[in-house]
PDB file of C-alpha atoms in Angstrom:
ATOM      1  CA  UNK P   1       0.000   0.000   0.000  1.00 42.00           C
ATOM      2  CA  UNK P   2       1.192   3.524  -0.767  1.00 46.00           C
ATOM      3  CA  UNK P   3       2.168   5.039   2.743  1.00 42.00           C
ATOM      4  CA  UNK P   4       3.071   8.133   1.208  1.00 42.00           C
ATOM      5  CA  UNK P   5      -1.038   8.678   0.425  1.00 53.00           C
ATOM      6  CA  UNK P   6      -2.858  11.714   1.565  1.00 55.00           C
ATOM      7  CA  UNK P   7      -7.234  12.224   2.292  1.00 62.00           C
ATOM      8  CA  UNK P   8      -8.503  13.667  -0.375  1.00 70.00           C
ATOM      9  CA  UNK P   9     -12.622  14.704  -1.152  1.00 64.00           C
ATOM     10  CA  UNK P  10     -14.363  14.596  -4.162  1.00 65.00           C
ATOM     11  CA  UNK P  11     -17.782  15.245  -4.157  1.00 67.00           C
ATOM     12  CA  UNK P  12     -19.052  13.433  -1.396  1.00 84.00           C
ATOM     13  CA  UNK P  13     -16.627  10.813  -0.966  1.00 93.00           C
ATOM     14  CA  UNK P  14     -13.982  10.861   1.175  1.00 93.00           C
ATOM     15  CA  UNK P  15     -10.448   8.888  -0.680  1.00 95.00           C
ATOM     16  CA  UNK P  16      -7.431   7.703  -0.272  1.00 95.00           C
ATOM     17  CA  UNK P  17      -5.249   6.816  -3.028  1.00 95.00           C
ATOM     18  CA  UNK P  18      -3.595   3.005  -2.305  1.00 96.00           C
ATOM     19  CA  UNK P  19      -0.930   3.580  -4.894  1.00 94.00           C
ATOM     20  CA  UNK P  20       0.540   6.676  -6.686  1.00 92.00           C
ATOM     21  CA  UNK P  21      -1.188   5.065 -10.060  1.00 92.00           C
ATOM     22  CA  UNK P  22      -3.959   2.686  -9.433  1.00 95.00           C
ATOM     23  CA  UNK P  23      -6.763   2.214  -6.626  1.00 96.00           C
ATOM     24  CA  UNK P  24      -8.075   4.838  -4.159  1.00 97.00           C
ATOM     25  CA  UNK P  25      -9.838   3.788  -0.783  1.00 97.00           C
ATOM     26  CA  UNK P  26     -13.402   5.373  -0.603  1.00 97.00           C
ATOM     27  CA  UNK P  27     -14.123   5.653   3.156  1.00 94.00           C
ATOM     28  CA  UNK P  28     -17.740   6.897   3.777  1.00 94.00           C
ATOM     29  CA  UNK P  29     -19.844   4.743   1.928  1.00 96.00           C
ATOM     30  CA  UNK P  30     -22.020   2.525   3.253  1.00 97.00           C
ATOM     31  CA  UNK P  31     -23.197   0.118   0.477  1.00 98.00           C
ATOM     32  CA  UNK P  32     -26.071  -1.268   2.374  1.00 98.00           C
ATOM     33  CA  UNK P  33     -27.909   1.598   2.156  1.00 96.00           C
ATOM     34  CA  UNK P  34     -30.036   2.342  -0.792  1.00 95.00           C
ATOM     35  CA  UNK P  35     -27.475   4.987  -2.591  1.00 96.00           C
ATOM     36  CA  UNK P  36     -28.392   8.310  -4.226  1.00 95.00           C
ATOM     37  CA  UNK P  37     -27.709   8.500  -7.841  1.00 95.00           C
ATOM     38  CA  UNK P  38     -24.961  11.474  -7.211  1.00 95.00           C
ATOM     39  CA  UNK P  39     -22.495   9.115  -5.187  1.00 95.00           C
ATOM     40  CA  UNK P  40     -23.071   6.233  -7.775  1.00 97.00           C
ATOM     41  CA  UNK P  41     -21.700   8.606 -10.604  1.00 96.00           C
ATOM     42  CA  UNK P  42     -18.876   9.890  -8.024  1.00 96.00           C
ATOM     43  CA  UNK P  43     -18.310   6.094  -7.578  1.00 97.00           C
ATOM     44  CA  UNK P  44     -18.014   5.418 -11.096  1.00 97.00           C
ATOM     45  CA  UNK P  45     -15.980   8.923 -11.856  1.00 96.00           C
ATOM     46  CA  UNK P  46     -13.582   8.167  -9.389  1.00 96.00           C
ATOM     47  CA  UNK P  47     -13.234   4.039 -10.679  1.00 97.00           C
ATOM     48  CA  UNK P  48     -12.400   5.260 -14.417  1.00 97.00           C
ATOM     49  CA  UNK P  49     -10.195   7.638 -12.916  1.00 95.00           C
ATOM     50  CA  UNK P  50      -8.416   5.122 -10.192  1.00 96.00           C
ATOM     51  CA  UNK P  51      -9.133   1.781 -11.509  1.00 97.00           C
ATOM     52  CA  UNK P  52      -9.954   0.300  -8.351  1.00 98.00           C
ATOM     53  CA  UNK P  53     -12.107   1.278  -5.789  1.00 98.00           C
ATOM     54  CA  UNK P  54     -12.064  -0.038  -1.662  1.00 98.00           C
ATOM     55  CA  UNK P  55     -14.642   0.091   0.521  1.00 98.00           C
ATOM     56  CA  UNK P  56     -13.802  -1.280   3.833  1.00 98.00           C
ATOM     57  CA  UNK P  57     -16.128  -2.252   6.976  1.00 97.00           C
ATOM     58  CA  UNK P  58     -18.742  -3.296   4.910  1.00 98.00           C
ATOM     59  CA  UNK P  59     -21.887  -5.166   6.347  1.00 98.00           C
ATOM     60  CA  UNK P  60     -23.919  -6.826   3.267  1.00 98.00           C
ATOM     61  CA  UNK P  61     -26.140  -9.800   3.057  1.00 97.00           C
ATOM     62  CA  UNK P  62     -26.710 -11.352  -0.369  1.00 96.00           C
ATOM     63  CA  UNK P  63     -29.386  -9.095  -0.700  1.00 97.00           C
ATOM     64  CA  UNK P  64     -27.923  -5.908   0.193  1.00 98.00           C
ATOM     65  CA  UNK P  65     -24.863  -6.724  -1.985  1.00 98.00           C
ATOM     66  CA  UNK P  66     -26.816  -7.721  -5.366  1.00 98.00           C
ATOM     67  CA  UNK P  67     -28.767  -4.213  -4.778  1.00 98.00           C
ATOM     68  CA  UNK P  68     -25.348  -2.340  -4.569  1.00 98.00           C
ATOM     69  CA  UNK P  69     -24.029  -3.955  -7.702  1.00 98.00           C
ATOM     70  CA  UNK P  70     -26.907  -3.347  -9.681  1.00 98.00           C
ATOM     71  CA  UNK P  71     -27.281   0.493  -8.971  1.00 98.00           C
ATOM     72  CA  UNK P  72     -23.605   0.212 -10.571  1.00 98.00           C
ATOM     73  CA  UNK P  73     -25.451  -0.749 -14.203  1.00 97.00           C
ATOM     74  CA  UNK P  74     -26.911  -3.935 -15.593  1.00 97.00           C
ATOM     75  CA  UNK P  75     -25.138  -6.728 -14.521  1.00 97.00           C
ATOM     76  CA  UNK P  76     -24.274  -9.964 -16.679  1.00 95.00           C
ATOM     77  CA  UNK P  77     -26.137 -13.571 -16.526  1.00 93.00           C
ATOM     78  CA  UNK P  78     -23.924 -15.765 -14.322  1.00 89.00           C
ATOM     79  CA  UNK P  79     -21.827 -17.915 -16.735  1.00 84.00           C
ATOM     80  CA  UNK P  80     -22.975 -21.074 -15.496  1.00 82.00           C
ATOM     81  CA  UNK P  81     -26.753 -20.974 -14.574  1.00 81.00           C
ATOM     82  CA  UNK P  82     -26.716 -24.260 -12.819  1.00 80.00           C
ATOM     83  CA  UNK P  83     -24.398 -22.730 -10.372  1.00 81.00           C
ATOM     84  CA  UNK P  84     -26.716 -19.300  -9.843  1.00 82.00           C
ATOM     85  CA  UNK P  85     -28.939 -18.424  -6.876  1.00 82.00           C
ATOM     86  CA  UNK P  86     -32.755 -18.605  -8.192  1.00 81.00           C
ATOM     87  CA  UNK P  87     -33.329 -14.917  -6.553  1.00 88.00           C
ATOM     88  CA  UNK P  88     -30.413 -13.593  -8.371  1.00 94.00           C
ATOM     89  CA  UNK P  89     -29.169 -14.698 -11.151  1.00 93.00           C
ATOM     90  CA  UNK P  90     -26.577 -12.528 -11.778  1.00 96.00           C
ATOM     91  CA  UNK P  91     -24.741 -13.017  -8.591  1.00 95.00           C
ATOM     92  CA  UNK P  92     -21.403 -15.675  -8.969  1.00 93.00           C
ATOM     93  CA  UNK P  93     -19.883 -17.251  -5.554  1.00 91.00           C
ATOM     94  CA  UNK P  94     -16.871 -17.450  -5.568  1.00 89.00           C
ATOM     95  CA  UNK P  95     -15.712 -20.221  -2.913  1.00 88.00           C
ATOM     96  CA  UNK P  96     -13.041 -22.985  -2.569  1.00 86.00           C
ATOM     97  CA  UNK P  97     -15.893 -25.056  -0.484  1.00 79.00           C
ATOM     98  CA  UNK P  98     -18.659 -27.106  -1.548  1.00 68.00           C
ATOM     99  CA  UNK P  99     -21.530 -27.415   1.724  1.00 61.00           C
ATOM    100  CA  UNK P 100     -23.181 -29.925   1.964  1.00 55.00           C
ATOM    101  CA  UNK P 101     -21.199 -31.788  -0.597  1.00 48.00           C
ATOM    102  CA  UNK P 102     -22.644 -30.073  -3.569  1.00 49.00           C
ATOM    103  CA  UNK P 103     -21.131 -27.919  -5.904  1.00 48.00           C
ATOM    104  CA  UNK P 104     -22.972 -24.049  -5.426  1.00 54.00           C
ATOM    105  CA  UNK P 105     -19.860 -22.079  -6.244  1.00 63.00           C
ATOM    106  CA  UNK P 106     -17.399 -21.295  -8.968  1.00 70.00           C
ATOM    107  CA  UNK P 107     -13.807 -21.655  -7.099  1.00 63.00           C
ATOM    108  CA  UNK P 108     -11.875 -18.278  -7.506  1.00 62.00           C
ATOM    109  CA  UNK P 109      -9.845 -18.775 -11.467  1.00 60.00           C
ATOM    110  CA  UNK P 110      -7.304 -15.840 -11.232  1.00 65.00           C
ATOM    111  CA  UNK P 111      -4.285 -18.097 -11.306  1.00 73.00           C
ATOM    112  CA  UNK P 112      -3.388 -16.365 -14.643  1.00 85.00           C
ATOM    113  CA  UNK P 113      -3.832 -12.673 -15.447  1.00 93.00           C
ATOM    114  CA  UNK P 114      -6.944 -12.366 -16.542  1.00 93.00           C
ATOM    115  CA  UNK P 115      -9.876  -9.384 -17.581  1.00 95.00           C
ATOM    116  CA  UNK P 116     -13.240 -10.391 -17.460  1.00 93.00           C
ATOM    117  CA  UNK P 117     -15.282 -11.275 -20.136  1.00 93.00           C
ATOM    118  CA  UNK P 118     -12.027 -10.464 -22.341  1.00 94.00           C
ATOM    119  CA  UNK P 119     -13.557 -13.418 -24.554  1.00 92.00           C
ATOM    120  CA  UNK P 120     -16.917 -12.327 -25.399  1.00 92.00           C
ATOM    121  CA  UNK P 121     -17.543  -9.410 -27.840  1.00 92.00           C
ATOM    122  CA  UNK P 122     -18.497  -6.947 -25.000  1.00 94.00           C
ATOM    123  CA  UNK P 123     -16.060  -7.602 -22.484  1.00 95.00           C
ATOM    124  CA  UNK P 124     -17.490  -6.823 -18.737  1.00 96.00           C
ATOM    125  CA  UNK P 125     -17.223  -2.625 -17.508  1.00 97.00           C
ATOM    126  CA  UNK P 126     -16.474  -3.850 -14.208  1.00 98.00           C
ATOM    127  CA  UNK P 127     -16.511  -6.397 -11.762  1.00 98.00           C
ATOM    128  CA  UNK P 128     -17.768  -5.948  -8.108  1.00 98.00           C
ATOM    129  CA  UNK P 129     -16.685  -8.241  -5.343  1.00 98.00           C
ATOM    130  CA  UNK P 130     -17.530  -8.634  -1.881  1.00 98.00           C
ATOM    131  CA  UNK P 131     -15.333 -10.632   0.846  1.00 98.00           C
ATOM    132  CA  UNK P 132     -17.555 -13.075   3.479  1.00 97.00           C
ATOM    133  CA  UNK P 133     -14.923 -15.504   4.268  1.00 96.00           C
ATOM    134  CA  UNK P 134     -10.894 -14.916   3.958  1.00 97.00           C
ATOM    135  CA  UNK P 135      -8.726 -17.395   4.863  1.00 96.00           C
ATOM    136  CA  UNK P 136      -5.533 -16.792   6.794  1.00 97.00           C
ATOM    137  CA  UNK P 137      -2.296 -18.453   8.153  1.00 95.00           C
ATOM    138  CA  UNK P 138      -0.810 -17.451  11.737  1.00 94.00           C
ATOM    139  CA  UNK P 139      -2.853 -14.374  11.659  1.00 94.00           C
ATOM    140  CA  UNK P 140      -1.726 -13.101   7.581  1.00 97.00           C
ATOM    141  CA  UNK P 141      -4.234 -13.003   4.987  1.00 97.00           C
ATOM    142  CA  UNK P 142      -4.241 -14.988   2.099  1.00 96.00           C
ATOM    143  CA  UNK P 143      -5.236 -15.229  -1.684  1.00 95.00           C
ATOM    144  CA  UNK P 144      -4.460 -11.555  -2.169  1.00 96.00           C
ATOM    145  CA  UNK P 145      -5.938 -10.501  -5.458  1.00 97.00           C
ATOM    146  CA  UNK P 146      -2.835  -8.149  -7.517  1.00 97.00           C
ATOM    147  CA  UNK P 147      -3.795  -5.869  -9.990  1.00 97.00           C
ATOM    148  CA  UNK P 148      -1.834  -4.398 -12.979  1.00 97.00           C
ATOM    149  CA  UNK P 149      -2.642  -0.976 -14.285  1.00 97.00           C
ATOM    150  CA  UNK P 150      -2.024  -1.564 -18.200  1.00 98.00           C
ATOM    151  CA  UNK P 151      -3.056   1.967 -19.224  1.00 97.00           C
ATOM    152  CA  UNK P 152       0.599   2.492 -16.788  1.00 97.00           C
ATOM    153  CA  UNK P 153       1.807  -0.501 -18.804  1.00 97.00           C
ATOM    154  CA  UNK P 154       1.106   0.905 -22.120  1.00 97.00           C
ATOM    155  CA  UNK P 155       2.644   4.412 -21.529  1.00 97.00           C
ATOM    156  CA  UNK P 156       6.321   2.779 -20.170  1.00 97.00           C
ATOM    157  CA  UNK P 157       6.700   0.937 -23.180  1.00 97.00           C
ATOM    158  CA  UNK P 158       9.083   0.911 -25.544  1.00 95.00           C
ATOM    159  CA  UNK P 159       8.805   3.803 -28.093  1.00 94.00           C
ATOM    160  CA  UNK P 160       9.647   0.877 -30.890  1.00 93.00           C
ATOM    161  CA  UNK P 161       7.054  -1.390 -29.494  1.00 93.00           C
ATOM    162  CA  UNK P 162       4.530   1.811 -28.974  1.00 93.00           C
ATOM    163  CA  UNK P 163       4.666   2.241 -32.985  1.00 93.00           C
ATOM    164  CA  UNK P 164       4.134  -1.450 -33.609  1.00 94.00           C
ATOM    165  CA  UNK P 165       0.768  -1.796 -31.827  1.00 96.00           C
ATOM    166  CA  UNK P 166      -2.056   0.193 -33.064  1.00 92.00           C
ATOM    167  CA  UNK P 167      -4.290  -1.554 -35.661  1.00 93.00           C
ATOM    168  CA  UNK P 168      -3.269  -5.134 -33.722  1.00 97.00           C
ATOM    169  CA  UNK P 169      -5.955  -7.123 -33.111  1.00 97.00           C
ATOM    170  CA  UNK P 170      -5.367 -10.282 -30.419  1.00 96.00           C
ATOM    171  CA  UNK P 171      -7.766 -12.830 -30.482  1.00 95.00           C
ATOM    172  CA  UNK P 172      -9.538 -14.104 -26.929  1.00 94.00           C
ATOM    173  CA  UNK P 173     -10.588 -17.373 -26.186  1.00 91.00           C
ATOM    174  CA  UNK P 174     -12.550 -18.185 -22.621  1.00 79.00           C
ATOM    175  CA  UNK P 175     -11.293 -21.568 -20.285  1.00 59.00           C
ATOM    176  CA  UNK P 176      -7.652 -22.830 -18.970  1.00 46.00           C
ATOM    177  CA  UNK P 177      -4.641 -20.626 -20.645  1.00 43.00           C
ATOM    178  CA  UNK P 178      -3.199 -24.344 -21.482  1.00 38.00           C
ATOM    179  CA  UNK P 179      -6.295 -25.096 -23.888  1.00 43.00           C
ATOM    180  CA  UNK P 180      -5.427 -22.697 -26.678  1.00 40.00           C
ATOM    181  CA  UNK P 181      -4.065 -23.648 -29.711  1.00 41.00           C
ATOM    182  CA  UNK P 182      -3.978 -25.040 -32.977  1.00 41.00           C
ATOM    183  CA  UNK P 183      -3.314 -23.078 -36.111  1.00 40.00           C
ATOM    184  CA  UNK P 184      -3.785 -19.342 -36.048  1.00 42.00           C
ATOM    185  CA  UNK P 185      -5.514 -16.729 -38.328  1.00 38.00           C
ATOM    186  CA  UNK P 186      -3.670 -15.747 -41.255  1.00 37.00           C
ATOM    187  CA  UNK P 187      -5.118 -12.801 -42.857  1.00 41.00           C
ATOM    188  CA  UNK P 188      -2.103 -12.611 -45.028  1.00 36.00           C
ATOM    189  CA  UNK P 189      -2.288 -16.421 -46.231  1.00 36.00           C
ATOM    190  CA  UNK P 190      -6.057 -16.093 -46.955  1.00 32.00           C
ATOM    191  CA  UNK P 191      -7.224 -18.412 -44.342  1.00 29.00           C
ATOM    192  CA  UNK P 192     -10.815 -18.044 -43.221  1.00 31.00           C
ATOM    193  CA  UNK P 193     -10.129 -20.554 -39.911  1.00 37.00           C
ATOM    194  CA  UNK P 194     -12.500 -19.215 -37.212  1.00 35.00           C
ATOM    195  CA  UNK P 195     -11.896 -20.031 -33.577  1.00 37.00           C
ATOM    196  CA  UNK P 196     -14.844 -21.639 -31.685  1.00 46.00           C
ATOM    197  CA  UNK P 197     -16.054 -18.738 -29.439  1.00 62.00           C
ATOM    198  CA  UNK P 198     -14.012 -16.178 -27.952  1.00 87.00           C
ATOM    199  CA  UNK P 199     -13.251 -12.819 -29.278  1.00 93.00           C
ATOM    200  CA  UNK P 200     -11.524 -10.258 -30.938  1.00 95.00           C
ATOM    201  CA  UNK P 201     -10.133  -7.192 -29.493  1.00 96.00           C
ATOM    202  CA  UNK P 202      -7.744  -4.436 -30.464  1.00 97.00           C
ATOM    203  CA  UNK P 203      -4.099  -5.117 -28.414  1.00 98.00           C
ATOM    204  CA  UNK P 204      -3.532  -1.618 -27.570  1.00 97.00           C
ATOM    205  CA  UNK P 205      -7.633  -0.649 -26.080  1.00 96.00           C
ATOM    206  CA  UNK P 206      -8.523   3.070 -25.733  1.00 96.00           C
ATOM    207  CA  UNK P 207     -10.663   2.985 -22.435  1.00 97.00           C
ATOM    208  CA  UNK P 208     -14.492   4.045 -22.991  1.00 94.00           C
ATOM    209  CA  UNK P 209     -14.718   6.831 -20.346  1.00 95.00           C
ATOM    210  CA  UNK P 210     -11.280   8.594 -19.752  1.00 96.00           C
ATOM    211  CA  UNK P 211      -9.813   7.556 -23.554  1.00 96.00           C
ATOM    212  CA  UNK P 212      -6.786   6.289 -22.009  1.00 97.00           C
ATOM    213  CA  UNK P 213      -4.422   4.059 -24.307  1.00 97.00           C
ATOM    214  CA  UNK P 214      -4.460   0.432 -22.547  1.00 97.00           C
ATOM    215  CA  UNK P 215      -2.929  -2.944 -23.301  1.00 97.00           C
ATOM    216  CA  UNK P 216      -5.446  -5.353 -23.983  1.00 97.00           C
ATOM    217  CA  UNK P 217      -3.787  -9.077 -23.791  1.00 96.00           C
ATOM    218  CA  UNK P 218      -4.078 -11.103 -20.528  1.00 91.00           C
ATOM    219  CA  UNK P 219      -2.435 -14.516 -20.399  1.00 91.00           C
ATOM    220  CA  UNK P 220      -5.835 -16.177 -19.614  1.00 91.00           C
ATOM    221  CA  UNK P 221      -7.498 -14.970 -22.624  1.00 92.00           C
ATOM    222  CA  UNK P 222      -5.158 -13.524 -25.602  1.00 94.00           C
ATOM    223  CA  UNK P 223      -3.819 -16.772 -27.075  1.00 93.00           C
ATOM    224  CA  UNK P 224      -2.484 -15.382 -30.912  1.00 95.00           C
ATOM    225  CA  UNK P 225      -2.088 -11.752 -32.384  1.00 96.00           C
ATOM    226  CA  UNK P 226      -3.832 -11.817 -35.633  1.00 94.00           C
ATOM    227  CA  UNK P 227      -2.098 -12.235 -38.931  1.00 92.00           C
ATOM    228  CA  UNK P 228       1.077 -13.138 -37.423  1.00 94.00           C
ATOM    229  CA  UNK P 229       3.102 -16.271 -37.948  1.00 93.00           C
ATOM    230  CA  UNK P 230       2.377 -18.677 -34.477  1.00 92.00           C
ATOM    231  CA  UNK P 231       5.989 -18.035 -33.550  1.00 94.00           C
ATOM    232  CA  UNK P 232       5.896 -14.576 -33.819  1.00 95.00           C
ATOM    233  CA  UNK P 233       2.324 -13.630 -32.172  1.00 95.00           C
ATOM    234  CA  UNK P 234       3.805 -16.230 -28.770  1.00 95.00           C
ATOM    235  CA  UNK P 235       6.942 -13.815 -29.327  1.00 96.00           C
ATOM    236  CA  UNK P 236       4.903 -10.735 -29.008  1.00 97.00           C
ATOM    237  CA  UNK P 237       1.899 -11.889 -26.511  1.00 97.00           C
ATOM    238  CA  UNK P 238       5.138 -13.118 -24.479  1.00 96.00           C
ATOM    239  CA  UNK P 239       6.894  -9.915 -24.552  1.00 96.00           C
ATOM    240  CA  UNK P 240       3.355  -8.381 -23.534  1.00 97.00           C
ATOM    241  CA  UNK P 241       2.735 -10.123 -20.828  1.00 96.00           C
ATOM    242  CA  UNK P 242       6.196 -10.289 -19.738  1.00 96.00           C
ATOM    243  CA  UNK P 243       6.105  -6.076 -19.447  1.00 97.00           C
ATOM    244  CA  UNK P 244       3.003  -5.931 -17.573  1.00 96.00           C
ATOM    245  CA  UNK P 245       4.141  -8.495 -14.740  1.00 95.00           C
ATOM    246  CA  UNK P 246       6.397  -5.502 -13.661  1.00 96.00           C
ATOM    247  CA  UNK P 247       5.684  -4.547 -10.445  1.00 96.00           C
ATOM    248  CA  UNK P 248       6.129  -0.882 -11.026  1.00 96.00           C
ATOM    249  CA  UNK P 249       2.394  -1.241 -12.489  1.00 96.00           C
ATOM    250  CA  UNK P 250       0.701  -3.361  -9.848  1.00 97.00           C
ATOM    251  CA  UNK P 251      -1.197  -2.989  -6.566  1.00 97.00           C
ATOM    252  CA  UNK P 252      -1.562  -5.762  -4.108  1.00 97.00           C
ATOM    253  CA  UNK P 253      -4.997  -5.621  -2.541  1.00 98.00           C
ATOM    254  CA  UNK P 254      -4.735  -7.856   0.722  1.00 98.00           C
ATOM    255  CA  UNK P 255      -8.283  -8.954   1.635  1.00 98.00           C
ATOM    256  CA  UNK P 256     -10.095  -8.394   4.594  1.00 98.00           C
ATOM    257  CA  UNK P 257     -13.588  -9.688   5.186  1.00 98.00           C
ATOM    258  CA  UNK P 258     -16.073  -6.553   4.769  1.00 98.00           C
ATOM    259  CA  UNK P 259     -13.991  -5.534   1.904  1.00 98.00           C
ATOM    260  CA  UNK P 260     -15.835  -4.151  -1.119  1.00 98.00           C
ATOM    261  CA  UNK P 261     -13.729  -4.001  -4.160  1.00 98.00           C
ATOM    262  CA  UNK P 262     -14.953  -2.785  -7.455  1.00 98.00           C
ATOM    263  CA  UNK P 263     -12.488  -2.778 -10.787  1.00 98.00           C
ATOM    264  CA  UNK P 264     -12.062  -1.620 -14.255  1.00 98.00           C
ATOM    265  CA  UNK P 265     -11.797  -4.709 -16.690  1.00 97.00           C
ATOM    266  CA  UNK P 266     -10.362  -2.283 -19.418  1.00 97.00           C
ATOM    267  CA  UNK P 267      -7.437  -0.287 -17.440  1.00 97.00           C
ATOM    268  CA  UNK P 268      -6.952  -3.326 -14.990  1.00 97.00           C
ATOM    269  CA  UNK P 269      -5.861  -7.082 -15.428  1.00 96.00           C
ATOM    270  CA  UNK P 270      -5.444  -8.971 -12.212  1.00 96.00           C
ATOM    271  CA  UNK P 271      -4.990 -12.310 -10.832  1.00 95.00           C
ATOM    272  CA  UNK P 272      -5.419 -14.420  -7.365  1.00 94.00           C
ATOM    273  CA  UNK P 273      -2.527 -15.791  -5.289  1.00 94.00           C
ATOM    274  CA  UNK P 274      -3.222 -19.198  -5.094  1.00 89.00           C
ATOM    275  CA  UNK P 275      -1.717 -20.430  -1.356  1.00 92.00           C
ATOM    276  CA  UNK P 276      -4.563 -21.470  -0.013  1.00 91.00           C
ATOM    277  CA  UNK P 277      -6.607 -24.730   0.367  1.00 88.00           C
ATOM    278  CA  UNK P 278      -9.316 -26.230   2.814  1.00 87.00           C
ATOM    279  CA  UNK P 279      -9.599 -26.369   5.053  1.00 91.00           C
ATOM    280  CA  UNK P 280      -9.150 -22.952   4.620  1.00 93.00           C
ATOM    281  CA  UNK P 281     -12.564 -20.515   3.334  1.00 92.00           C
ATOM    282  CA  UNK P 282     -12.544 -18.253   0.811  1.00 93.00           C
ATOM    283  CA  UNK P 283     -15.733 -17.259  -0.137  1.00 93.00           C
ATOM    284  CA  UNK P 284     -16.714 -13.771  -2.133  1.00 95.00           C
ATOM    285  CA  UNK P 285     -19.779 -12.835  -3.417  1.00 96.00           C
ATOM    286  CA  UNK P 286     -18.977 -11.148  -7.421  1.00 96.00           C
ATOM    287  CA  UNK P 287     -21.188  -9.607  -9.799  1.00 97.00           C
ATOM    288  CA  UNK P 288     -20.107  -7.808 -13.082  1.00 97.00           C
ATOM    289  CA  UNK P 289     -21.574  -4.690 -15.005  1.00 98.00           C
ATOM    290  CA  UNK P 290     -22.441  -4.919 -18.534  1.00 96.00           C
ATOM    291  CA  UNK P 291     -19.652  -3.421 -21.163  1.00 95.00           C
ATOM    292  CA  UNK P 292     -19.613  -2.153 -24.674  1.00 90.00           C
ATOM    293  CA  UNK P 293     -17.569  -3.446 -27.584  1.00 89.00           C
ATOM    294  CA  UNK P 294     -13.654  -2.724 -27.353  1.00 90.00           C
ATOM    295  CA  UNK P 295     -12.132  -0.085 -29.396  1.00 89.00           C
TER     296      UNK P 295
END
């Protein structure tokens, strides 16, 4: 966390930035209350802004939570319906637990760097997430979720790299990383091979709201850069991913139950520390707003 951080107000919220680039703490909230449209927008102003957005101490039955997320903007079907609560379908629990023995949750898939909905045409605005159970080890918290800021990303790269970009185009495929692959699109070779499902998005995406120049190719989703030789999109996607591991572009958010966390899917790719198991809970309630197609 950035130490260095001082209170700030805008609007009505009270903040905190959490890093000199990405995140701010919002710290007079209460999302179980029923939210004026005003502090929604300041919400939302200050997420395209930050990226991330904390609300700590939060109180929130299943209920209460689903109404917060939805005065955010329409929310998305949950991707497996079998696995949805019949009073809200849009909600997803996460959880590395199955009670009662039967599967009600979707356990927590951030191994790999990952933006949601990346692999559908309209990936997700944002993604809401609320913390009920955090597991922890001699009193530390774990399965902290990191973040990387790849509008940050974008603007340290390389000026040679920053001229090869625009007018990419990577394509996005949903499930395991380790499941891509077979032959890629050759635009050049006049092949007309269409992968089954996924997407495809510009590399370098210019962020709806602020117009911000972002990188748009998470490991778990952008398996080949279009008309490029196999070897040469892994080259690239590698190099890619390999710049926006650097720390100088992340925050670490470490969980604490009560936490609300709400984050940009176009400026922000994150992923999950995975050093937990049971007996050990984790269990978050998620829900994600409706996007727009990626330009």
């Amino acid at each position: 966390m950035h130490s260095g951080s001082l209170h700030k107000v805008r609007g009505m919220l009270n903040l905190r930035d959490l890093t000199p680039h990405t995140g701010v703490e919002v710290s007079n909230v209460d999302c179980a209350q029923n939210l004026p449209p005003s502090t929604v927008a300041e919400l939302l102003r200050t997420l395209d802004e930050r990226g991330v957005v904390l609300l700590r101490g939060q109180t929130l039955t299943m209920a209460k939570f689903m109404a917060f997320a939805r005065a955010l903007g329409p929310l998305v079907a949950h991707p497996y319906p079998h696995l949805s609560h019949g009073d809200f379908p849009e909600l997803i629990l996460n959880s590395n637990v199955a009670d009662d023995g039967k599967p009600g949750a979707v356990p927590e898939s951030g191994r790999h760097w990952q933006s949601d909905g990346a692999h559908q045409k309209m990936p997700h605005r944002l993604t809401v997430q609320y913390a009920v159970e955090i597991p922890a080890h001699g009193g530390t918290p774990l399965g902290d979720t990191v973040f990387a800021h790849t509008g940050a990303a974008y603007d340290a790269l390389p000026p040679d790299l920053r001229q090869l970009l625009p007018g990419m185009h990577a394509q996005h495929t949903g499930g395991p990383v380790h499941k891509w692959r077979t032959t890629p699109y050759f635009a050049d070779a006049g092949m007309t091979r269409i992968f089954r499902g996924g997407a495809v998005h510009p590399v370098v995406r210019t962020h709806p709201v602020t117009r911000r120049k972002c990188l748009f190719v998470a490991p778990a989703s952008a398996v080949s850069v279009r008309g490029m030789h196999d070897r040469d999109s892994r080259e690239l996607l590698a190099q890619l991913h390999e710049h926006l591991a650097n720390p100088a572009f992340h925050y670490r958010h470490v969980w604490q139950v009560g936490d609300v966390l709400l984050w940009d899917n176009c400026s922000m790719q994150y992923r999950v520390d995975d050093n937990y198991a049971p007996p050990l809970r984790r269990v978050l309630y998620r829900a994600m707003v409706k996007g727009a197609p990626a330009h």
